[in-house]
mmCIF file of C-alpha atoms and ligand atoms in Angstrom:
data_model
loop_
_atom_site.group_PDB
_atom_site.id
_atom_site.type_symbol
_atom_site.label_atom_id
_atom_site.label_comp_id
_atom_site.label_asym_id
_atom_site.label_seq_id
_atom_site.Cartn_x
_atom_site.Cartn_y
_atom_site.Cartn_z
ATOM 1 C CA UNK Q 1228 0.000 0.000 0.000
ATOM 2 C CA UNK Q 1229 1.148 3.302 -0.744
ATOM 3 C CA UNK Q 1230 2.153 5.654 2.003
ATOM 4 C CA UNK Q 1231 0.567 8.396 0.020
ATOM 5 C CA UNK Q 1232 -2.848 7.555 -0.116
ATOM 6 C CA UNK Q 1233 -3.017 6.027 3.811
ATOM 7 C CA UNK Q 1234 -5.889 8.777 4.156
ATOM 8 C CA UNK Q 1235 -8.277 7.198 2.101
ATOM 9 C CA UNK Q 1236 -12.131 7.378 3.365
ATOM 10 C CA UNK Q 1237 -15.042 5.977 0.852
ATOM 11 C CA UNK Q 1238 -18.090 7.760 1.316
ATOM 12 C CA UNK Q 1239 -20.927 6.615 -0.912
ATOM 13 C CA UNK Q 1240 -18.506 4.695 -3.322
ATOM 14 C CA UNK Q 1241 -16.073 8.045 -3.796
ATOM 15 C CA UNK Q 1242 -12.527 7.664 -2.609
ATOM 16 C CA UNK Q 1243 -11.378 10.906 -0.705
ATOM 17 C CA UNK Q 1244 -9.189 12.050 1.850
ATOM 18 C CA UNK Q 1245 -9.739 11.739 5.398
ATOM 19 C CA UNK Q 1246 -9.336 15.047 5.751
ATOM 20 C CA UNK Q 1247 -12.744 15.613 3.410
ATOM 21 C CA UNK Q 1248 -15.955 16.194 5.362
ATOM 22 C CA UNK Q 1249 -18.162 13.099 4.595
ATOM 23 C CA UNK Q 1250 -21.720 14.750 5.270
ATOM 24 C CA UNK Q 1251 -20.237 17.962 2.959
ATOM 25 C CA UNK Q 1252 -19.316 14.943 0.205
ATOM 26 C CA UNK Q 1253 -22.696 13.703 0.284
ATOM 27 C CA UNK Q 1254 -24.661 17.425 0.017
ATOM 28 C CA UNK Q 1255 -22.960 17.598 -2.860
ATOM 29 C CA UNK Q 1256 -23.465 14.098 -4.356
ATOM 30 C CA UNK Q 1257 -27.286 14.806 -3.929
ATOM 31 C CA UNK Q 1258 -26.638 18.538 -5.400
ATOM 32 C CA UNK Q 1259 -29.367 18.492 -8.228
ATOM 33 C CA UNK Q 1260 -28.247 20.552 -10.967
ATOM 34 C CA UNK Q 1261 -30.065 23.588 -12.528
ATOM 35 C CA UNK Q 1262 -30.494 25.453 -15.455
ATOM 36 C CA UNK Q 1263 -27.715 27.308 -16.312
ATOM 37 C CA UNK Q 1264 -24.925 25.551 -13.916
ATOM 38 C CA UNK Q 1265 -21.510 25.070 -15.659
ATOM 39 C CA UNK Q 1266 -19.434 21.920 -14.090
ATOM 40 C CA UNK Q 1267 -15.676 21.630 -14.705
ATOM 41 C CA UNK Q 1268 -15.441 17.813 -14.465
ATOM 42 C CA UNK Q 1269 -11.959 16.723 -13.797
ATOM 43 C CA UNK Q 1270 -10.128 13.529 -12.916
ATOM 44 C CA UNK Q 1271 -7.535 15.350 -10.927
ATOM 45 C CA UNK Q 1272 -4.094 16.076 -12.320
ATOM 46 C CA UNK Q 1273 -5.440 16.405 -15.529
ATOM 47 C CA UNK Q 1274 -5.398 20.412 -16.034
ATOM 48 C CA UNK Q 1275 -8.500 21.406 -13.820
ATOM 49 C CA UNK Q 1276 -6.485 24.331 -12.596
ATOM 50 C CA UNK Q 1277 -5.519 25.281 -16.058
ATOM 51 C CA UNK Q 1278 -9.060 25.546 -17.456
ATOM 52 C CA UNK Q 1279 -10.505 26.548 -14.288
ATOM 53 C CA UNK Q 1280 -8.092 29.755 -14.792
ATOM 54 C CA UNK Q 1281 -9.304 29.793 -18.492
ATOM 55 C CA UNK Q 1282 -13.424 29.869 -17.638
ATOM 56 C CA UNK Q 1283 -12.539 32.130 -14.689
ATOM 57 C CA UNK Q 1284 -11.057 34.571 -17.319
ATOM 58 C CA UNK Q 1285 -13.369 34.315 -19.720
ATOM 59 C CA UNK Q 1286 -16.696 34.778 -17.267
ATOM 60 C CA UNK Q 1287 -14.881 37.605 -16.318
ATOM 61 C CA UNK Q 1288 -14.588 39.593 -19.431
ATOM 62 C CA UNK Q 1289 -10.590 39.167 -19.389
ATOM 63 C CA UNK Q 1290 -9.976 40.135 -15.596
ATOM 64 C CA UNK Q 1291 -7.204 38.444 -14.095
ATOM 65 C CA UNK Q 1292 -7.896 36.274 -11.087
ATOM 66 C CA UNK Q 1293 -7.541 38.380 -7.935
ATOM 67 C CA UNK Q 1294 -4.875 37.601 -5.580
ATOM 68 C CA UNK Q 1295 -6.738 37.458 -2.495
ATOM 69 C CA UNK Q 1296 -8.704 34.916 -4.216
ATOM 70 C CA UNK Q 1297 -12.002 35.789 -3.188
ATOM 71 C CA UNK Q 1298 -13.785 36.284 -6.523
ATOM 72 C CA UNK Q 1299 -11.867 33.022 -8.190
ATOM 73 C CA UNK Q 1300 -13.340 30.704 -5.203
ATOM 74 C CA UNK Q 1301 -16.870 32.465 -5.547
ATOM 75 C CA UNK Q 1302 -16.519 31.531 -8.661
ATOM 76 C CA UNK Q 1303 -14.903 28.601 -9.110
ATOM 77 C CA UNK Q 1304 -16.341 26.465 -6.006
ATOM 78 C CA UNK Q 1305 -14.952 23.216 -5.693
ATOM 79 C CA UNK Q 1306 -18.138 21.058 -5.589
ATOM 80 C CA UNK Q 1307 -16.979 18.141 -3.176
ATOM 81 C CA UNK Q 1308 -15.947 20.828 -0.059
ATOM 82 C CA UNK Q 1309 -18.159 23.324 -0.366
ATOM 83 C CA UNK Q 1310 -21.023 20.954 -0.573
ATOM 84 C CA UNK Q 1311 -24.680 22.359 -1.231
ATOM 85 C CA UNK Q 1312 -24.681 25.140 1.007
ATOM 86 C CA UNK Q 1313 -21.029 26.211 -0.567
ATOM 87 C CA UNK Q 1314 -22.542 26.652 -3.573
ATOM 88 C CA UNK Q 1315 -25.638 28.825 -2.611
ATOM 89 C CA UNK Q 1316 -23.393 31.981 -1.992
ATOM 90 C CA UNK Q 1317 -21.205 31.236 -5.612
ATOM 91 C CA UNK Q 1318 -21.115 34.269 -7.789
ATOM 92 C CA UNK Q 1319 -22.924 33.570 -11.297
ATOM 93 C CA UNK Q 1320 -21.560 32.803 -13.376
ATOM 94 C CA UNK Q 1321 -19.564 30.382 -12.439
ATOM 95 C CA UNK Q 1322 -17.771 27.076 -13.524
ATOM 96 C CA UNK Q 1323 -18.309 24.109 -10.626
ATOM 97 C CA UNK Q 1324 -15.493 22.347 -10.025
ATOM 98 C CA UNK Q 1325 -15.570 18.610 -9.329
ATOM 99 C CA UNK Q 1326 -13.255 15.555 -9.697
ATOM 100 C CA UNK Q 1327 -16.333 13.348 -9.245
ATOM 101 C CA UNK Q 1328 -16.715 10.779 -12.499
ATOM 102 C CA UNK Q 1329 -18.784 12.801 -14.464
ATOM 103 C CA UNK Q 1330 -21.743 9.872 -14.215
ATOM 104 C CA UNK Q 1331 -21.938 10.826 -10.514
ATOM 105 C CA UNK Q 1332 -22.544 14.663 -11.312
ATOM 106 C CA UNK Q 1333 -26.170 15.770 -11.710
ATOM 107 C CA UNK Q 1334 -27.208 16.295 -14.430
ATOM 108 C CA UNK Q 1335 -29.210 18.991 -15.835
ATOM 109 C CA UNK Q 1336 -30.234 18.999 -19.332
ATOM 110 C CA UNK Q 1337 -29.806 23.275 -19.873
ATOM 111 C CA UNK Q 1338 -26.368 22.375 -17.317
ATOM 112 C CA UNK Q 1339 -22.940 22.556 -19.627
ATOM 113 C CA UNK Q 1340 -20.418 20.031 -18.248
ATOM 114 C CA UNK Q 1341 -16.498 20.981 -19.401
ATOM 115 C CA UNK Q 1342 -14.331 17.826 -19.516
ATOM 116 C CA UNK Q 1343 -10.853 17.980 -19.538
ATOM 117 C CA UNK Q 1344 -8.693 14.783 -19.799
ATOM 118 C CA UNK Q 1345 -5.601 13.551 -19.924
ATOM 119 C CA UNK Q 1346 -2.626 10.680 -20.618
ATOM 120 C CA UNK Q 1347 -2.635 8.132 -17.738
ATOM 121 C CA UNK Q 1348 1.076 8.187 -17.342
ATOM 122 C CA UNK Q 1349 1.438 11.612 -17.038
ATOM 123 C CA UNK Q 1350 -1.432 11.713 -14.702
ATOM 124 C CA UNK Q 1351 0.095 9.322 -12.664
ATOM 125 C CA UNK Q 1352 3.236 11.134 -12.274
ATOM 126 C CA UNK Q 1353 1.647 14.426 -11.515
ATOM 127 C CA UNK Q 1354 -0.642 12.892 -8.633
ATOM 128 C CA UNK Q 1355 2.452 11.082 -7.190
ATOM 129 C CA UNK Q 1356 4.396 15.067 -6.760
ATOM 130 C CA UNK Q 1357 0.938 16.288 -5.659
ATOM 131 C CA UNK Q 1358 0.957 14.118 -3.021
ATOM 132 C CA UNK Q 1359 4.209 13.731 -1.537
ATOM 133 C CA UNK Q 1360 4.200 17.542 -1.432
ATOM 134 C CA UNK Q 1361 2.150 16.682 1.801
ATOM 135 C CA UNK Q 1362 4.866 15.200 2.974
ATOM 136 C CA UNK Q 1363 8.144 16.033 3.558
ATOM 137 C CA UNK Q 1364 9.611 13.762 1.711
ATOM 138 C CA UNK Q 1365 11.908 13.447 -1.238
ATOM 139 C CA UNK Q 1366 10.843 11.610 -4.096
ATOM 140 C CA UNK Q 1367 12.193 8.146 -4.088
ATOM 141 C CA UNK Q 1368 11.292 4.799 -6.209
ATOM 142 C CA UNK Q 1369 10.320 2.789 -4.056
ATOM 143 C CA UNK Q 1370 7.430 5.372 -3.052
ATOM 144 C CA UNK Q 1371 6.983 5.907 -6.861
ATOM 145 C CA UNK Q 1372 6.409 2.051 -7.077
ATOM 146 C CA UNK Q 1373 3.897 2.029 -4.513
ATOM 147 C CA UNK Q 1374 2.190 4.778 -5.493
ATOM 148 C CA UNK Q 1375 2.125 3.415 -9.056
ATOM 149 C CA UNK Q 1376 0.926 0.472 -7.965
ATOM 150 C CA UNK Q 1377 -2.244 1.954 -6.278
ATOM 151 C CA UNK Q 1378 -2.451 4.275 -9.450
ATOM 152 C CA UNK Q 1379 -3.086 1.337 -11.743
ATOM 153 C CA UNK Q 1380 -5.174 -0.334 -9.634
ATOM 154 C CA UNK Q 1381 -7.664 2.715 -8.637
ATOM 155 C CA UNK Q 1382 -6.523 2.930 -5.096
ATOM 156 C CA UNK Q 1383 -5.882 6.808 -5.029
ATOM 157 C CA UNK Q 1384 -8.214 9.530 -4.350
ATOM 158 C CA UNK Q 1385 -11.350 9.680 -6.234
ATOM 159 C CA UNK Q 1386 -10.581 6.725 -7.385
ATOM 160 C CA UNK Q 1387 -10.224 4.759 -10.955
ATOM 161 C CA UNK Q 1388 -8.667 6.841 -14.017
ATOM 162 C CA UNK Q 1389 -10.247 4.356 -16.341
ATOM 163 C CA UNK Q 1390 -13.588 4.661 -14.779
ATOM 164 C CA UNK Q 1391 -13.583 8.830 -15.027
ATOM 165 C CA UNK Q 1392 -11.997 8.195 -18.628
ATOM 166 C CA UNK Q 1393 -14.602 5.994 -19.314
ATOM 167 C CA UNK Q 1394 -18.159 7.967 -18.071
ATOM 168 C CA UNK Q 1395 -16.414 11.178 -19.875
ATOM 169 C CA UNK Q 1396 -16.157 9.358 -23.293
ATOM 170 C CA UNK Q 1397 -19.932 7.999 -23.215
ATOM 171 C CA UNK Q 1398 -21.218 11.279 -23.105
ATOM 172 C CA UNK Q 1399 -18.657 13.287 -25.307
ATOM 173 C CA UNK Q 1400 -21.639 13.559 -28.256
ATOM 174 C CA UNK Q 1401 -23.768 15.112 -26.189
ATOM 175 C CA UNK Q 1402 -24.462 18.607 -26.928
ATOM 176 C CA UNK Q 1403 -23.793 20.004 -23.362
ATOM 177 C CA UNK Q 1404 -20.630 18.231 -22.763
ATOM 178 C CA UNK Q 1405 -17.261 19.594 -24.136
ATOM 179 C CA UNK Q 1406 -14.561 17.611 -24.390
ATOM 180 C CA UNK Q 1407 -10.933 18.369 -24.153
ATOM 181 C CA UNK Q 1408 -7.207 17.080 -23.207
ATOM 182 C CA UNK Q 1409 -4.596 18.719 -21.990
ATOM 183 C CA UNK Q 1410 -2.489 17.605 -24.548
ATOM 184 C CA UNK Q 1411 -4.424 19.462 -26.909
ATOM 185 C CA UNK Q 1412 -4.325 22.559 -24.384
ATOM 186 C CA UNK Q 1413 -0.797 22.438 -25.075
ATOM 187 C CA UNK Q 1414 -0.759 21.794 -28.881
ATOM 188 C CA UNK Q 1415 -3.458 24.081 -29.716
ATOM 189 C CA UNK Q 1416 -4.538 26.445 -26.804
ATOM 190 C CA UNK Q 1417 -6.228 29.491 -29.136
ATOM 191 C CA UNK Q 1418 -7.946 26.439 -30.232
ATOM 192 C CA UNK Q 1419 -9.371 25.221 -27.278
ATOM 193 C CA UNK Q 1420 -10.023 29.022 -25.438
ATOM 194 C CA UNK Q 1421 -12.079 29.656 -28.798
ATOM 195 C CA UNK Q 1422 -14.126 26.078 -28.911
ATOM 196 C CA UNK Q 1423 -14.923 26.471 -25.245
ATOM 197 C CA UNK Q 1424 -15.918 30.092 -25.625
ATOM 198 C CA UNK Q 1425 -18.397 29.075 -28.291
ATOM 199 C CA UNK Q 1426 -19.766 26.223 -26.141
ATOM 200 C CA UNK Q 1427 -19.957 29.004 -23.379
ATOM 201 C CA UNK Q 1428 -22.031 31.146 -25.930
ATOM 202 C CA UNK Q 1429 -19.687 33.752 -25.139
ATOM 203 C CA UNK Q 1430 -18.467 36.287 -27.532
ATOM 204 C CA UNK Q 1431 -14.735 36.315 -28.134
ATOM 205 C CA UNK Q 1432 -12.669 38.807 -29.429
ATOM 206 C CA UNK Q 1433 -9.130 38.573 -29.683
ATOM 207 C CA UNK Q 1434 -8.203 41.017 -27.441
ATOM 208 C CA UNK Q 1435 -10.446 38.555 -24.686
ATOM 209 C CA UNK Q 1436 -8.515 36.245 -26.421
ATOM 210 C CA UNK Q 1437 -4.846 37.560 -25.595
ATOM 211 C CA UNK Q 1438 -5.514 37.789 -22.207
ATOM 212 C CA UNK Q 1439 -7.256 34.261 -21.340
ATOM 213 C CA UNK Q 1440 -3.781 32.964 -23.470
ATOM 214 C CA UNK Q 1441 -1.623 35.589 -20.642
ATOM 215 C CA UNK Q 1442 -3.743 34.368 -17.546
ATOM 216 C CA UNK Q 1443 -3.983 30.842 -18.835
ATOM 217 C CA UNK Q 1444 -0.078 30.543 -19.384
ATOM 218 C CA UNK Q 1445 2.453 28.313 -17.559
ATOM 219 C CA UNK Q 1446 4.649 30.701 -16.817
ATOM 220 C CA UNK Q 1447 2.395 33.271 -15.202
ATOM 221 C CA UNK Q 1448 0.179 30.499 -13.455
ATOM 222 C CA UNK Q 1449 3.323 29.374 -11.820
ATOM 223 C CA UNK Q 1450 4.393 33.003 -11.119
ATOM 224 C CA UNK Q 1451 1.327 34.606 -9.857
ATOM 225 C CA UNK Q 1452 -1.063 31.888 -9.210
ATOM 226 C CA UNK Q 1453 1.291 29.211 -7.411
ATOM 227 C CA UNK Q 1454 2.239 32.192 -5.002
ATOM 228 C CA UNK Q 1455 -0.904 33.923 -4.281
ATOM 229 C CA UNK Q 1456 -2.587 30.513 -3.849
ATOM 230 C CA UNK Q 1457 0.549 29.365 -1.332
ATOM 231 C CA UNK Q 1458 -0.368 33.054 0.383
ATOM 232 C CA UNK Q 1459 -4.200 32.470 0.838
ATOM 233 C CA UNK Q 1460 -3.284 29.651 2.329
ATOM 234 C CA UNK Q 1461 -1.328 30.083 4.703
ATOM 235 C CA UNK Q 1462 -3.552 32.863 5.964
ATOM 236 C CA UNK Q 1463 -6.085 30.345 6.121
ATOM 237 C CA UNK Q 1464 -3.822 28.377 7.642
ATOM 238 C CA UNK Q 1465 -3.423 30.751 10.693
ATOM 239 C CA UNK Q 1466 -7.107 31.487 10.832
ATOM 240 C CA UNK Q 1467 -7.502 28.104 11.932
ATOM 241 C CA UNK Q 1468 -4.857 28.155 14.205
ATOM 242 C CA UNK Q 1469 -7.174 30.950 16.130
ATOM 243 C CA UNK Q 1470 -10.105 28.726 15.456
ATOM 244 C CA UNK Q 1471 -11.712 31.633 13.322
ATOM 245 C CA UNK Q 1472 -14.676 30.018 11.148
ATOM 246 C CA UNK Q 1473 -13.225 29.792 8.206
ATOM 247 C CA UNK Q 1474 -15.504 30.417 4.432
ATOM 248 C CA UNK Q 1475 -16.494 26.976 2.822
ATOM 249 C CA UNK Q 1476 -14.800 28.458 -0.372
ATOM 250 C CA UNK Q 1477 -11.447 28.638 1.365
ATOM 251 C CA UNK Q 1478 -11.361 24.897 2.356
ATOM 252 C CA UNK Q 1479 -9.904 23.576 -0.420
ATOM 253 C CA UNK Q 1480 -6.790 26.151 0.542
ATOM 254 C CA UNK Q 1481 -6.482 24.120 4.185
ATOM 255 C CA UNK Q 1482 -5.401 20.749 1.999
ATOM 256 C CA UNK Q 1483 -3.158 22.487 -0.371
ATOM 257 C CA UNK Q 1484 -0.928 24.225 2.151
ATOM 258 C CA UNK Q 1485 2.047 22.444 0.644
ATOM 259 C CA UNK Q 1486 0.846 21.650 -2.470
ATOM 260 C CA UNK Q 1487 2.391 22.466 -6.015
ATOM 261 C CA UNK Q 1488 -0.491 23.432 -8.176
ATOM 262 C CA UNK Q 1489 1.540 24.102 -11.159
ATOM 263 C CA UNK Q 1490 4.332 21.915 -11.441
ATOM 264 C CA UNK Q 1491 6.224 20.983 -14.507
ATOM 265 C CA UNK Q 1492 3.225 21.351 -17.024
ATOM 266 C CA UNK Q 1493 4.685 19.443 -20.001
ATOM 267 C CA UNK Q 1494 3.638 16.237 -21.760
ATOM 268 C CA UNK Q 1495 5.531 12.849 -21.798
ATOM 269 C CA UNK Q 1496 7.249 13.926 -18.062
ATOM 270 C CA UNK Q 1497 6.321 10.895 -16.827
ATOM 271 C CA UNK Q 1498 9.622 8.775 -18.255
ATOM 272 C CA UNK Q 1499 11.511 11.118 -15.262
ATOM 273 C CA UNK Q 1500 9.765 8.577 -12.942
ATOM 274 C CA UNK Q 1501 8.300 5.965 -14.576
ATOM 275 C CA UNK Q 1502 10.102 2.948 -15.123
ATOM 276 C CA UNK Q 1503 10.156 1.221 -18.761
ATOM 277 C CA UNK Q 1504 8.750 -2.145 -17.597
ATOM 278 C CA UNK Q 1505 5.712 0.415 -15.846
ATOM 279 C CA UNK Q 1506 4.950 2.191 -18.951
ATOM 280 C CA UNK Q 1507 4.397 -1.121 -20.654
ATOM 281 C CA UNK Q 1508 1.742 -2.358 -18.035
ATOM 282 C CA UNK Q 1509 -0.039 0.706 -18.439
ATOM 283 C CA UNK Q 1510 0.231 0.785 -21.488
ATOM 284 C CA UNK Q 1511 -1.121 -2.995 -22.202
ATOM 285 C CA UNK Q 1512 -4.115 -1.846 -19.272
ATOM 286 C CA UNK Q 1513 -4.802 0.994 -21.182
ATOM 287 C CA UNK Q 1514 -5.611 -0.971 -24.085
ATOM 288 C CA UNK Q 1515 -7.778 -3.435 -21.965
ATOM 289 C CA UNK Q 1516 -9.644 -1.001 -20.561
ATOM 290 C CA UNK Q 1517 -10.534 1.584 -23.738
ATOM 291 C CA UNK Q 1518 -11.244 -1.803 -25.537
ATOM 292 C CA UNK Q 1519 -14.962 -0.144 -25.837
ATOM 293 C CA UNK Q 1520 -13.233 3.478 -26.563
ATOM 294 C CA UNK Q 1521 -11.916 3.046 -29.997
ATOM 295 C CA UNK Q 1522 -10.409 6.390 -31.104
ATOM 296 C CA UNK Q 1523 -9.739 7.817 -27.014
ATOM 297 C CA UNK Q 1524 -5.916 7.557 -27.293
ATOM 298 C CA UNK Q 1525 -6.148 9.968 -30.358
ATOM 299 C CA UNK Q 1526 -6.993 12.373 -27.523
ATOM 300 C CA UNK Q 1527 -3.538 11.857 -25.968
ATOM 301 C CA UNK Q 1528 -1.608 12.470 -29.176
ATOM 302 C CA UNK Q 1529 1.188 15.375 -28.235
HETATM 303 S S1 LIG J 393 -5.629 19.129 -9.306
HETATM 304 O O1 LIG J 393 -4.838 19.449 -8.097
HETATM 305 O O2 LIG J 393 -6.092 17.733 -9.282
HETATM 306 O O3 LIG J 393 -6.714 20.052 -9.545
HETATM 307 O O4 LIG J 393 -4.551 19.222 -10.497
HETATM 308 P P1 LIG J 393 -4.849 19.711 -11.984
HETATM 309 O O5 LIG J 393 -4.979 21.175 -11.964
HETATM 310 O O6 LIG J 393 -5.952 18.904 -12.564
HETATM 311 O O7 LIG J 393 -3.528 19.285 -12.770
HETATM 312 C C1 LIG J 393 -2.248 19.737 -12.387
HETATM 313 C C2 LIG J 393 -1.328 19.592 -13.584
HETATM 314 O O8 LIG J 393 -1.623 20.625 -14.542
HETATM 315 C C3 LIG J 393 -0.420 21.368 -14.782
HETATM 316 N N1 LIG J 393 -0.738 22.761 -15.124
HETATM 317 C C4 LIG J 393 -0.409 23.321 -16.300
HETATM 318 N N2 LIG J 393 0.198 22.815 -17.397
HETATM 319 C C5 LIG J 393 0.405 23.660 -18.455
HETATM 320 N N3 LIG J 393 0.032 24.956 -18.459
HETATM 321 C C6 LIG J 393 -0.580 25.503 -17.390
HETATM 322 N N4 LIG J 393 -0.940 26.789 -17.415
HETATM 323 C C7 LIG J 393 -0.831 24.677 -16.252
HETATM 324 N N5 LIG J 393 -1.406 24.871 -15.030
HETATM 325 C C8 LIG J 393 -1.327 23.703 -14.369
HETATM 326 C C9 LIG J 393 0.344 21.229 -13.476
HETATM 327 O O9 LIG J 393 1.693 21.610 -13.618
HETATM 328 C C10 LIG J 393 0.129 19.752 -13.204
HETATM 329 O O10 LIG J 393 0.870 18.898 -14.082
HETATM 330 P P2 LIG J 393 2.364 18.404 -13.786
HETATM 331 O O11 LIG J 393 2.616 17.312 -14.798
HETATM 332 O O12 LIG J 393 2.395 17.905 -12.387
HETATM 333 O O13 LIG J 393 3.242 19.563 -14.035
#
């Protein structure tokens, strides 16, 4: 078992973190969508952050995110700790975020859902960093190997890749689902910004264009984002510390303390820790498993 994901609770079939607040999980399982909602559905590591930056951006007729964070987590809530009640005080519009499969997320026939997904390996990778960021610990292989192992077999928080991979792809056709990977984020991001925007029924010009491409950008996600989100939270942090109540839209700061957000942000990264012999079981799984998703690895393509 993997050190890394020893805080695993399962709370109506979801795999989260001890530190997750089961009766807030389960408001927001029974959350029933509603005309008009917008949910960014995510398996994590995938580039949530990355479009959650780009719909922030965009709802906000080019405005950066502001540091103190305030508007971005009114408008970005984070579905699974906010809960219900989290999500009555949002600021419309807004994009919902959730790493729940996307079959577990109400659904709402005027609701847009925003899919962004992702190469397993890389995935894997990126969750492993995410995690032992917790920790104070160095990277290592042999907690690379474990946490591979409970990668491939769907031991991690929220659970199975596959299964998320899978729920996305049966409902790519239909019209209020969008559908996107973050390697084509990096190939083609105009590209994306624009299909989205049109999905969003929002006009784009290109000078709303140039600045979703600044805000949206590696570099000045890792600059400005990576430190003002390290800053909220460590004055969240210390608000704790004094046992002052702290917003249900700040929560998601408390887990992240030591978090990197924005990491490497490159494609095919995973060979740094992923051993040849590893690649090739997830590669043959990955074949097992999309057996019934002819066409899904063309999503992957660099
Ligand atoms: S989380 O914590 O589950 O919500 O993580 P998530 O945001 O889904 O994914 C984190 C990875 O996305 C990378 N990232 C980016 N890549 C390119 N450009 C931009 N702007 C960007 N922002 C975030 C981030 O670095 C993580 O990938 P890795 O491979 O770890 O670098």
């Amino acid at each position: 078992m993997s050190e890394l994901c020893r805080n695993i609770q399962v709370v109506d079939g979801i795999l989260v973190s001890t530190n997750c607040d089961a009766a807030t999980l389960r408001s927001a399982l029974n959350y029933q969508a509603q005309e008009g909602d917008i949910f960014l559905a995510v398996y994590p590591k995938s580039g949530t952050t990355w479009m959650q930056i780009i719909l922030y951006t965009l709802m906000n007729n080019g405005e950066a995110f502001d540091d103190n964070m305030t508007e971005y987590f009114a408008r970005t809530p984070f579905l699974e700790l906010v809960g219900e009640t989290g999500l009555k005080n949002m600021h419309r519009p807004c994009a919902i975020k959730t790493h729940l499969p996307l079959n577990r997320v109400s659904h709402h026939e005027n609701a847009k859902y925003i899919c962004v997904v992702r190469n397993p390996k890389d995935v894997c990778v990126s969750y492993y960093h995410f995690l032992l960021g917790f920790t104070n610990e160095a990277p290592t292989q042999t907690s690379f190997d474990a946490f591979f192992e409970a990668f491939i077999n769907g031991n991690v928080h929220f659970g199975d890749y596959f299964e998320h991979l899978h729920s996305v792809w049966q409902h790519r056709e239909n019209p209020n689902v969008f559908l996107t990977s973050y390697e084509e984020m990096k190939r083609d991001l105009p590209g994306v910004i624009r299909r989205v925007a049109q999905f969003m029924n929002i006009e784009l010009t290109d000078h709303l264009l140039e600045r979703i491409a600044t805000y949206s950008s590696f570099n000045y996600m890792k600059e400005r984002f990576q430190k003002a989100y390290a800053t909220q939270a460590n004055i969240a942090l210390s608000n704790e510390a004094v046992d002052a109540p702290l917003p249900t839209d700040r929560k998601s700061l408390l887990m992240c303390d030591r978090c990197v957000l924005v990491r490497e942000g490159t494609v095919g990264s995973w060979s740094a820790n992923m051993s040849e012999e590893q690649a090739q079981r997830l590669d043959k799984l990955f074949e097992e498993k999309t057996l019934d998703m002819p066409g899904v690895d063309k999503l992957f393509l660099p």
